[in-house]
Tab-separated table of C-alpha atoms and ligand atoms in Angstrom:
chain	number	residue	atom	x	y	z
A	5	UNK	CA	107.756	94.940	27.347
A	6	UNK	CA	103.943	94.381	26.596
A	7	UNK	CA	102.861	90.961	25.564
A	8	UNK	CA	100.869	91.589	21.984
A	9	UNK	CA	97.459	92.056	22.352
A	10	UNK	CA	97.674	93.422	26.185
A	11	UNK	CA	96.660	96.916	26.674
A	12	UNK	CA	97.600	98.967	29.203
A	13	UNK	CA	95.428	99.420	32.408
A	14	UNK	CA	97.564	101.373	34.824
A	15	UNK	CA	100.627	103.759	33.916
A	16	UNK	CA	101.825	105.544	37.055
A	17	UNK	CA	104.383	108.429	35.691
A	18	UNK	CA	107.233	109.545	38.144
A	19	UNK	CA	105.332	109.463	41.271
A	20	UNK	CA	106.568	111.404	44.401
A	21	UNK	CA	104.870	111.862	47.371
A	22	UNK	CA	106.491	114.052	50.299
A	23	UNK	CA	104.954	114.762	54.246
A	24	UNK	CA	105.469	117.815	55.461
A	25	UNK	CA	106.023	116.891	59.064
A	26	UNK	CA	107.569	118.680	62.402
A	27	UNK	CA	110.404	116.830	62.301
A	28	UNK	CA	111.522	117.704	58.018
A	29	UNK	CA	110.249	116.693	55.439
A	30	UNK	CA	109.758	112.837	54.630
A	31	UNK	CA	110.345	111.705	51.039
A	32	UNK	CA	108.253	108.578	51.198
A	33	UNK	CA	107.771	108.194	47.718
A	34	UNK	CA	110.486	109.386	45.590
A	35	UNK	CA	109.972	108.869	41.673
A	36	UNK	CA	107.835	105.339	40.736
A	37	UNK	CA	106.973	104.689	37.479
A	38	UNK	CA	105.414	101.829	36.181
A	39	UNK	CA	102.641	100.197	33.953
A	40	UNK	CA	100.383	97.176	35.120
A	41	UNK	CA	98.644	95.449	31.772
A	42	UNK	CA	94.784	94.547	31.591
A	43	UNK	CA	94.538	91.702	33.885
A	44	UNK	CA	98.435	91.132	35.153
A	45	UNK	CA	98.936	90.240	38.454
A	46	UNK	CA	101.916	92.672	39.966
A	47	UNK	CA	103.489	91.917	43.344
A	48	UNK	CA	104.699	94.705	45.039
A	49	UNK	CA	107.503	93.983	47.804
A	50	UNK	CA	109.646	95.499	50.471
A	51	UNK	CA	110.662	95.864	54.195
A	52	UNK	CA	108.074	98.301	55.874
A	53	UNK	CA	108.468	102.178	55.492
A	54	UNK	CA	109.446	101.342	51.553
A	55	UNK	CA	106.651	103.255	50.486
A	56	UNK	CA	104.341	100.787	49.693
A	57	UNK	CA	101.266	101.873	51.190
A	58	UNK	CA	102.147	105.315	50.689
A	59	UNK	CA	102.053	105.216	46.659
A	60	UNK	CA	98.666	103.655	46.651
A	61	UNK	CA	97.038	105.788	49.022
A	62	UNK	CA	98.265	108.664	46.951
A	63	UNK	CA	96.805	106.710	43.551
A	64	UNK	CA	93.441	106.739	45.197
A	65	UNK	CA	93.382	110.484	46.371
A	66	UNK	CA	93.742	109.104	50.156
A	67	UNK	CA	96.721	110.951	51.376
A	68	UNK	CA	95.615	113.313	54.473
A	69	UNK	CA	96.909	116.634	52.781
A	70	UNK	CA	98.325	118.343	55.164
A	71	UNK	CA	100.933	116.670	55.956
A	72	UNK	CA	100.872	114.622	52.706
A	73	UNK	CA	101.791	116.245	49.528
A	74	UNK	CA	101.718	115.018	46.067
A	75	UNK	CA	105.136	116.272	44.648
A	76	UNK	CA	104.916	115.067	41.163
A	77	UNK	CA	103.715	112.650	38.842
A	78	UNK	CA	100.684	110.968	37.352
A	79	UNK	CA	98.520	107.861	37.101
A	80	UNK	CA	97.060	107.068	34.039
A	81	UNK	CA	93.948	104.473	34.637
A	82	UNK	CA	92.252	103.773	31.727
A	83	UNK	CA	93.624	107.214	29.871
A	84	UNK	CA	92.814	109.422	32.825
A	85	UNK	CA	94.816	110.983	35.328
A	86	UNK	CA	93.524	109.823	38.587
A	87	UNK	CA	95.958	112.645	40.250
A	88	UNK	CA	93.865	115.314	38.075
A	89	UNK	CA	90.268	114.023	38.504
A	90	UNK	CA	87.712	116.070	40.618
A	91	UNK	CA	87.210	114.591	44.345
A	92	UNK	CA	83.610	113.258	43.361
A	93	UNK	CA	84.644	111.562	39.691
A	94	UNK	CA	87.759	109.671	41.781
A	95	UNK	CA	85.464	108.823	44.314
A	96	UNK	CA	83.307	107.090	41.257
A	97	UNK	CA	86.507	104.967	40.158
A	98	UNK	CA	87.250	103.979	43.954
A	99	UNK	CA	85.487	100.947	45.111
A	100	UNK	CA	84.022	101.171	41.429
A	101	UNK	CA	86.429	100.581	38.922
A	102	UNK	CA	89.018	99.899	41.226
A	103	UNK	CA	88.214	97.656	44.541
A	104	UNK	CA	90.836	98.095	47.472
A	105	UNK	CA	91.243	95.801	50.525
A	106	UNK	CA	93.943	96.859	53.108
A	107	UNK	CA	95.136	94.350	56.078
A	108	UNK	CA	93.179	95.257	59.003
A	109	UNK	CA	89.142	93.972	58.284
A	110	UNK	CA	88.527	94.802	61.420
A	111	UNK	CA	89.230	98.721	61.299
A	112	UNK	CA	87.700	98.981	57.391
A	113	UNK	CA	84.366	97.120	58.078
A	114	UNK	CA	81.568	99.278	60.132
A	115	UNK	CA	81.380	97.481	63.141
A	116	UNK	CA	77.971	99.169	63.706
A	117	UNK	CA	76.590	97.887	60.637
A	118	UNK	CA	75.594	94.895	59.116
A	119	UNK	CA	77.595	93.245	56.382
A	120	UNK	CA	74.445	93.068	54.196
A	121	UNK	CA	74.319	97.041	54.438
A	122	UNK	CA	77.941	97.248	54.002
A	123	UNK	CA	78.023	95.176	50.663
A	124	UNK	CA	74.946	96.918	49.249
A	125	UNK	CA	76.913	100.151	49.574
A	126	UNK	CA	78.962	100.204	46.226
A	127	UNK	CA	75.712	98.219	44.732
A	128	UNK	CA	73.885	101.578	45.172
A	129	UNK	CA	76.662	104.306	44.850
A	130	UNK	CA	78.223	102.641	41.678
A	131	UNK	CA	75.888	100.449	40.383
A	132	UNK	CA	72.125	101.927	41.537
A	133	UNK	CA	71.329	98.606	43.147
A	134	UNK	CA	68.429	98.934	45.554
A	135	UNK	CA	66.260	96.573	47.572
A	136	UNK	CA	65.656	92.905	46.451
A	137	UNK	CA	68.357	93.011	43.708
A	138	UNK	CA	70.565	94.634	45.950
A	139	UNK	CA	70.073	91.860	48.856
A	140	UNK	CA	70.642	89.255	46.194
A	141	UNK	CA	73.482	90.323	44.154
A	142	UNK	CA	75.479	91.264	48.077
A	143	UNK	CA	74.343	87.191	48.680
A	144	UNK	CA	75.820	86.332	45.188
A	145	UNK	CA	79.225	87.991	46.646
A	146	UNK	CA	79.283	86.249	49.689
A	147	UNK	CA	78.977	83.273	48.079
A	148	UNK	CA	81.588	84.022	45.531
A	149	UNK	CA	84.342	84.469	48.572
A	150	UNK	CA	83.443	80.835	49.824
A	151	UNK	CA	81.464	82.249	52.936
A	152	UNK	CA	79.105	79.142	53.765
A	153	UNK	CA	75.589	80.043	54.451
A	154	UNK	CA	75.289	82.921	52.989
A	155	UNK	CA	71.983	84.061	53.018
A	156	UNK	CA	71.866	83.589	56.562
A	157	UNK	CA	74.962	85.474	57.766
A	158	UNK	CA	74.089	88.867	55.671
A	159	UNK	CA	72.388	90.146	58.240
A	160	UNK	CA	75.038	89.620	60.845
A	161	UNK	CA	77.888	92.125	62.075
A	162	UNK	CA	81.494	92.170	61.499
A	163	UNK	CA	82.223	90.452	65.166
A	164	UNK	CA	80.193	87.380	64.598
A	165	UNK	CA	82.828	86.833	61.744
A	166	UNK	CA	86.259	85.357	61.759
A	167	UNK	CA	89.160	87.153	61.243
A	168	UNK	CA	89.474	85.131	58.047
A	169	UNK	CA	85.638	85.630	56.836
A	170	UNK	CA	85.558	89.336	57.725
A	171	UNK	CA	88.664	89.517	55.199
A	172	UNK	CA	86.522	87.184	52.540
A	173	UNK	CA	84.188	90.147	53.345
A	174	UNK	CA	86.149	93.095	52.417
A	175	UNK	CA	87.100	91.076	48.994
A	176	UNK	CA	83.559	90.769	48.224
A	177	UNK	CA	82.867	94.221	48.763
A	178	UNK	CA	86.369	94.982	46.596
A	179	UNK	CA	84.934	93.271	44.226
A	180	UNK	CA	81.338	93.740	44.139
A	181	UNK	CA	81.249	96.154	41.059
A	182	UNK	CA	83.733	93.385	39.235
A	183	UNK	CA	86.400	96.054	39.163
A	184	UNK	CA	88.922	96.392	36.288
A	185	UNK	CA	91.617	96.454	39.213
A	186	UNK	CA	92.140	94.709	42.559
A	187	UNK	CA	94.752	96.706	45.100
A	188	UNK	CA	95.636	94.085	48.091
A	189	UNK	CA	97.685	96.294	50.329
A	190	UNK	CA	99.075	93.577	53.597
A	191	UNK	CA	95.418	92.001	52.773
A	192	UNK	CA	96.757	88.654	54.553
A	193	UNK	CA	99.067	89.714	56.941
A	194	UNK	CA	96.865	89.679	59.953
A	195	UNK	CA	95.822	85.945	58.827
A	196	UNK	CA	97.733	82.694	60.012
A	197	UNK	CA	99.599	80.766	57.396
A	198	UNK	CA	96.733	78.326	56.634
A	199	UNK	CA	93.991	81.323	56.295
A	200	UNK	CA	96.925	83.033	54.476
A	201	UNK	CA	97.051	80.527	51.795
A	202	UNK	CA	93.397	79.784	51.661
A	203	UNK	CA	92.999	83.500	51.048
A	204	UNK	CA	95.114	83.651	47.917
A	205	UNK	CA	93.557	80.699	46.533
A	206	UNK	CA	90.579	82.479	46.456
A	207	UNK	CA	91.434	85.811	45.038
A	208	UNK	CA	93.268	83.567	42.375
A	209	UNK	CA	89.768	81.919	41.447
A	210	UNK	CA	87.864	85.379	41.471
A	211	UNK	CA	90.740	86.682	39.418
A	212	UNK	CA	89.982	83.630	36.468
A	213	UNK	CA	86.335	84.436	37.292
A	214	UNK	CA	86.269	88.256	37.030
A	215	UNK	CA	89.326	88.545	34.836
A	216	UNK	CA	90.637	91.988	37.197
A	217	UNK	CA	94.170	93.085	37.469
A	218	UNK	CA	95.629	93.064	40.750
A	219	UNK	CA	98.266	94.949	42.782
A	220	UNK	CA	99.104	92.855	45.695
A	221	UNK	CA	101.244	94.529	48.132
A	222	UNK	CA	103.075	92.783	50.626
A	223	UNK	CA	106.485	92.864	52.994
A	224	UNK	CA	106.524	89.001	52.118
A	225	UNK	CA	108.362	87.876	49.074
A	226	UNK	CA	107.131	84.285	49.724
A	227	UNK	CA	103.411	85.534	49.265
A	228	UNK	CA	104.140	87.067	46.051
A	229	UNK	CA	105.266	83.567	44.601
A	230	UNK	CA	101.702	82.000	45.154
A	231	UNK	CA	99.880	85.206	43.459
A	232	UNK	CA	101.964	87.043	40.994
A	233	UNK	CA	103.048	87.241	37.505
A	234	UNK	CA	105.280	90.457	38.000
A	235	UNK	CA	107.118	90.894	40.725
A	236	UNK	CA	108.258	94.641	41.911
A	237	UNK	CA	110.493	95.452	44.597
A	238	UNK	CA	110.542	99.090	46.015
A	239	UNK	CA	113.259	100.458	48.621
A	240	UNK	CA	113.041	104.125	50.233
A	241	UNK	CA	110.093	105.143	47.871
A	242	UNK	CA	111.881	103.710	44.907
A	243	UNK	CA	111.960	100.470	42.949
A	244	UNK	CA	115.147	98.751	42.106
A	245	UNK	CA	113.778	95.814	40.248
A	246	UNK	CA	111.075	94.757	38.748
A	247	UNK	CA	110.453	91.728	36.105
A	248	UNK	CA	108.519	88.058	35.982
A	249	UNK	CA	108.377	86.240	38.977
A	250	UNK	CA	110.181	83.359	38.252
A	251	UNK	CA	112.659	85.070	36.669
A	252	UNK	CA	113.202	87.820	40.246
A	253	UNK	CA	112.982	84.479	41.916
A	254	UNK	CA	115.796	82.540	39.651
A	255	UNK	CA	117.919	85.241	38.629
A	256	UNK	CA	117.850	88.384	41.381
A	257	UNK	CA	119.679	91.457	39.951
A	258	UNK	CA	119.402	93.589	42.928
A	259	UNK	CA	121.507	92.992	45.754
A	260	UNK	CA	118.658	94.241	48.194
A	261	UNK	CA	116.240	91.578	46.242
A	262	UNK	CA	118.661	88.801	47.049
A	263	UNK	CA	118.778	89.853	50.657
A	264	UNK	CA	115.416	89.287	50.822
A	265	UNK	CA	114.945	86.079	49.163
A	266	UNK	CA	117.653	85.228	51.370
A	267	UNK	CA	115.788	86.378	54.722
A	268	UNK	CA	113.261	83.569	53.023
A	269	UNK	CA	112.592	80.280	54.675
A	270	UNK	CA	114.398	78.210	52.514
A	271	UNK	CA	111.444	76.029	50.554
A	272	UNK	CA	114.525	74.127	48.572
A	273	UNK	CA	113.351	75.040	45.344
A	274	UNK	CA	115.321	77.661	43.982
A	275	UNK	CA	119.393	78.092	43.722
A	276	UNK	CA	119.694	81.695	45.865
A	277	UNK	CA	117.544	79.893	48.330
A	278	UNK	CA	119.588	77.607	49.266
A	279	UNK	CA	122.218	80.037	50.738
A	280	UNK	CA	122.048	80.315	54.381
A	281	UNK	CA	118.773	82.452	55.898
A	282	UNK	CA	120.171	85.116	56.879
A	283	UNK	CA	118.535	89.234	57.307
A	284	UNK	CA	119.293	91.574	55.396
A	285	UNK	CA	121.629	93.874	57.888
A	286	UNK	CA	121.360	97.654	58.825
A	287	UNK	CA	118.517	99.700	58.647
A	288	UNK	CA	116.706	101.613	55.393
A	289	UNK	CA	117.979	105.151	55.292
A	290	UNK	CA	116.473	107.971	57.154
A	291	UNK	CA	113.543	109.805	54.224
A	292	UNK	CA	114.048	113.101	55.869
A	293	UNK	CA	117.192	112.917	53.818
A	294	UNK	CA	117.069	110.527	51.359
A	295	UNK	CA	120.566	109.707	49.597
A	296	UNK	CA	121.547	111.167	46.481
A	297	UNK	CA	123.019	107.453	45.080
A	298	UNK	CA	121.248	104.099	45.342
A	299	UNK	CA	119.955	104.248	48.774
A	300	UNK	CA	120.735	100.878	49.342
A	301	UNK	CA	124.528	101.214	48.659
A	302	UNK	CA	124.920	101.651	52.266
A	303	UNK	CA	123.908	97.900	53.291
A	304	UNK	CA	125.455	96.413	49.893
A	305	UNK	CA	128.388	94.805	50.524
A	306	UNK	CA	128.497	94.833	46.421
A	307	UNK	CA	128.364	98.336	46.288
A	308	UNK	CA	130.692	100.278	44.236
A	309	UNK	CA	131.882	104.099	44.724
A	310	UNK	CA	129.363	105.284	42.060
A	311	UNK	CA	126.723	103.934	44.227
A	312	UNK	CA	127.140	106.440	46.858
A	313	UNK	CA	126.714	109.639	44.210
A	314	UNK	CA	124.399	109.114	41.426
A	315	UNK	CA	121.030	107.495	41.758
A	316	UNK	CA	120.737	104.385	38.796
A	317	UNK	CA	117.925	104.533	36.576
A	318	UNK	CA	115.758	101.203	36.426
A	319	UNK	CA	116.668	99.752	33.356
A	320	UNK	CA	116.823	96.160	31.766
A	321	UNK	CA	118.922	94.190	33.305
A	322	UNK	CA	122.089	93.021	30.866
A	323	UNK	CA	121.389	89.476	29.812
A	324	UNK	CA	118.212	89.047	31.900
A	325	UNK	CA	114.668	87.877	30.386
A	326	UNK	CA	113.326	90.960	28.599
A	327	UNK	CA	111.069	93.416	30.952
A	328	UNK	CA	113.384	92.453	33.921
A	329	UNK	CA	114.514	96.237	35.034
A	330	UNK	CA	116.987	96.460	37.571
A	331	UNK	CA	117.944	99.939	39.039
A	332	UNK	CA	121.944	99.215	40.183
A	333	UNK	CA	125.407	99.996	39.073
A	334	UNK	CA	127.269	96.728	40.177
A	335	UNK	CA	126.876	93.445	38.305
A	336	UNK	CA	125.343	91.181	40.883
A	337	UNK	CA	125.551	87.806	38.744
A	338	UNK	CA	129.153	88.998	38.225
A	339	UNK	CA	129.926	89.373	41.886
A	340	UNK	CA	128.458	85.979	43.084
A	341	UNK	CA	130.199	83.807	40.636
A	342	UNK	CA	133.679	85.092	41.556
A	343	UNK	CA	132.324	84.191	45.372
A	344	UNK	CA	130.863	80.887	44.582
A	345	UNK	CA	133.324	78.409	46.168
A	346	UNK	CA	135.738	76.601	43.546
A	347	UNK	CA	134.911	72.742	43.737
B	409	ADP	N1	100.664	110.349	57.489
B	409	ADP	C1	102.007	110.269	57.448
B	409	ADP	N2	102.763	111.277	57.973
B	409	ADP	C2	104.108	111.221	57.923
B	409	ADP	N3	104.811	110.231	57.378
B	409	ADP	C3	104.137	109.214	56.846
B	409	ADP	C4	102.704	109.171	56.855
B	409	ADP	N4	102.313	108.023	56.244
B	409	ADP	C5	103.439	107.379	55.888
B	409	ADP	N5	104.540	108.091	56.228
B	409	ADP	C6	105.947	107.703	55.986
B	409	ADP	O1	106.095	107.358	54.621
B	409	ADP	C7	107.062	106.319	54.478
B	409	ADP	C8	106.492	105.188	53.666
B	409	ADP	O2	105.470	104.559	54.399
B	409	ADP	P1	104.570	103.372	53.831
B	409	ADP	O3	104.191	103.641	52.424
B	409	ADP	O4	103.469	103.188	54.811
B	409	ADP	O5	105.558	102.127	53.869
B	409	ADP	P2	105.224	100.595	53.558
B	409	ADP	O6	103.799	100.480	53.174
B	409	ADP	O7	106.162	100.221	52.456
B	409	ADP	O8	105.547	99.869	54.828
B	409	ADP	C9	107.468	105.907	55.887
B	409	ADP	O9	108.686	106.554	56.182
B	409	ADP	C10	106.344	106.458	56.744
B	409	ADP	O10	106.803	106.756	58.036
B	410	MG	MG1	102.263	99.415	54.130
């Protein structure tokens, strides 16, 4: 699956992650296993509640335990099991080794404090940056994310930012110990289109400039598109395909990946596109009870009776470009072409 001369950066092993609740149990992550290469872009999609947030909270040791639980599983970074490591040596890798912006600037920034401070923070804990050097290198990152002005604004506070800057904020301090890997979880969802797209060009440019990998997670499939060079798609805590973008774009394999590039604005570049926008209908199972068979046989209309019993494994897809994985017992390419209307 590896390109030669790419080395594995991430390997997450059978992943599982389970909260203990009043109401049951919830399986919100429910086997994931995966490995992101040294500099690779992965896009991770899926309606909300598919576990997205959940398996990279868990990754970073920042599942509140009680109620969260780590069932199973490990994640290899750099040949170490972030899962096993002590509290203080994972608290070294996050915001060190691996930077981490989630959607909401406004709730992750100290309002009380100014940005300066804030970006000299990882300087000093992972770095030992003090004083002048510190002050420069946090005006070095501000300029990086395109903030103009940037000696003047360190010492201001979060609210005398927009919503857009106090994002290019977070990114810088993501970034500011140039980690080996970039986790984007909704990082633009809060953002209208334009400061959306503006945004992504610039994590694209800090990406050629820093050479990081990044996991970019995102409910939007048309984000992914702009950003990613492997596209994932996880369902009830699960994925059911994963492969290169254009290929998950051009040649879907999963029915549930075709109902959402077919709840996509149509942009009129690719074939499933085309096909009328329409939602993807029902609702995802409940994950106090997660099926026992694909658990999105019960909104395929493809689905086939072994779909209901046995779970499929994620596994290249037949004919597909190599490294495209697709976890489903029907033949989807099969299925349209018999319902593609006879000219
Ligand atoms: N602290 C929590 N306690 C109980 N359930 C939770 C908690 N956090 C997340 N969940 C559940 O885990 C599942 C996956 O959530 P999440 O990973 O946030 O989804 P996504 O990011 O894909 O929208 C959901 O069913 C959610 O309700
Ligand atoms: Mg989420």
């Amino acid at each position: 699956m590896s390109a030669p001369g790419t080395t594995k950066l991430l390997e997450v092993r059978d992943l599982a992650v389970a909260f203990e609740t009043r109401g049951g149990m919830i399986h919100a992550v429910n086997g994931v296993s995966y490995a992101l290469e040294t500099g690779e872009t992965l896009g991770i999609v899926g309606e909300s509640g598919s576990g997205k947030s959940v398996h990279v909270l868990a990754m970073l040791g920042l599942i509140p335990k009680p109620p969260g639980r780590i069932a199973r599983g490990e994640v290899v970074f750099q040949g170490r099991d972030l899962l096993a490591l002590p509290d203080k040596a994972l608290r070294k890798v996050r915001g060190g080794e691996i930077g981490f912006v989630f959607q909401d600037p406004m709730s992750s920034l100290n309002p009380a404090m100014t940005v300066a401070a804030q970006i000299v923070e990882p300087l000093r804990i992972h770095l030992g940056l003090a004083g002048a050097a510190a002050r420069r290198r946090a005006r070095e990152l501000l300029d990086l994310v395109r903030i103009p002005d940037a000696g003047s604004r360190l010492d201001q506070y979060p609210h005398e930012f927009s919503g857009g800057q106090r994002q290019r904020v977070m990114i810088a301090i993501a970034i500011a110990c140039k980690p080996k890997l970039l986790i984007a979880d909704e990082a633009t969802t809060a953002l209208d289109v334009t400061i959306q797209a503006e945004i992504i060009a610039l994590v694209r440019e800090l990406k050629r400039e820093i050479g990081m990998a990044i996991i970019w997670i995102t409910h939007d499939l048309g984000v992914v598109a702009g950003i990613a060079d492997t596209v994932q798609v996880m369902y009830a805590g699960r994925i059911l395909e994963r492969g290169p973008v254009d290929d998950i774009f051009s040649d879907p394999r999963s029915a549930y990946t075709l109902g959402l590039l077919r709840s996509l604005p149509d942009l009129g570049v690719r074939d499933v596109r085309r096909l009328r926008l329409q939602p993807i209908e029902g609702t995802p199972p409940d994950m106090r009870l997660p099926p026992a068979g694909d658990p999105f046989a019960p909104r395929n209309r493809y689905a086939t009776p072994r779909c209901f019993l046995e779970a499929p494994p994620l596994s290249q897809a037949p004919g597909a470009a190599p490294g495209h994985l697709v976890a489903a017992w029907y033949d989807l390419p099969g299925q349209l072409a018999r319902e593609r209307p006879t000219p």
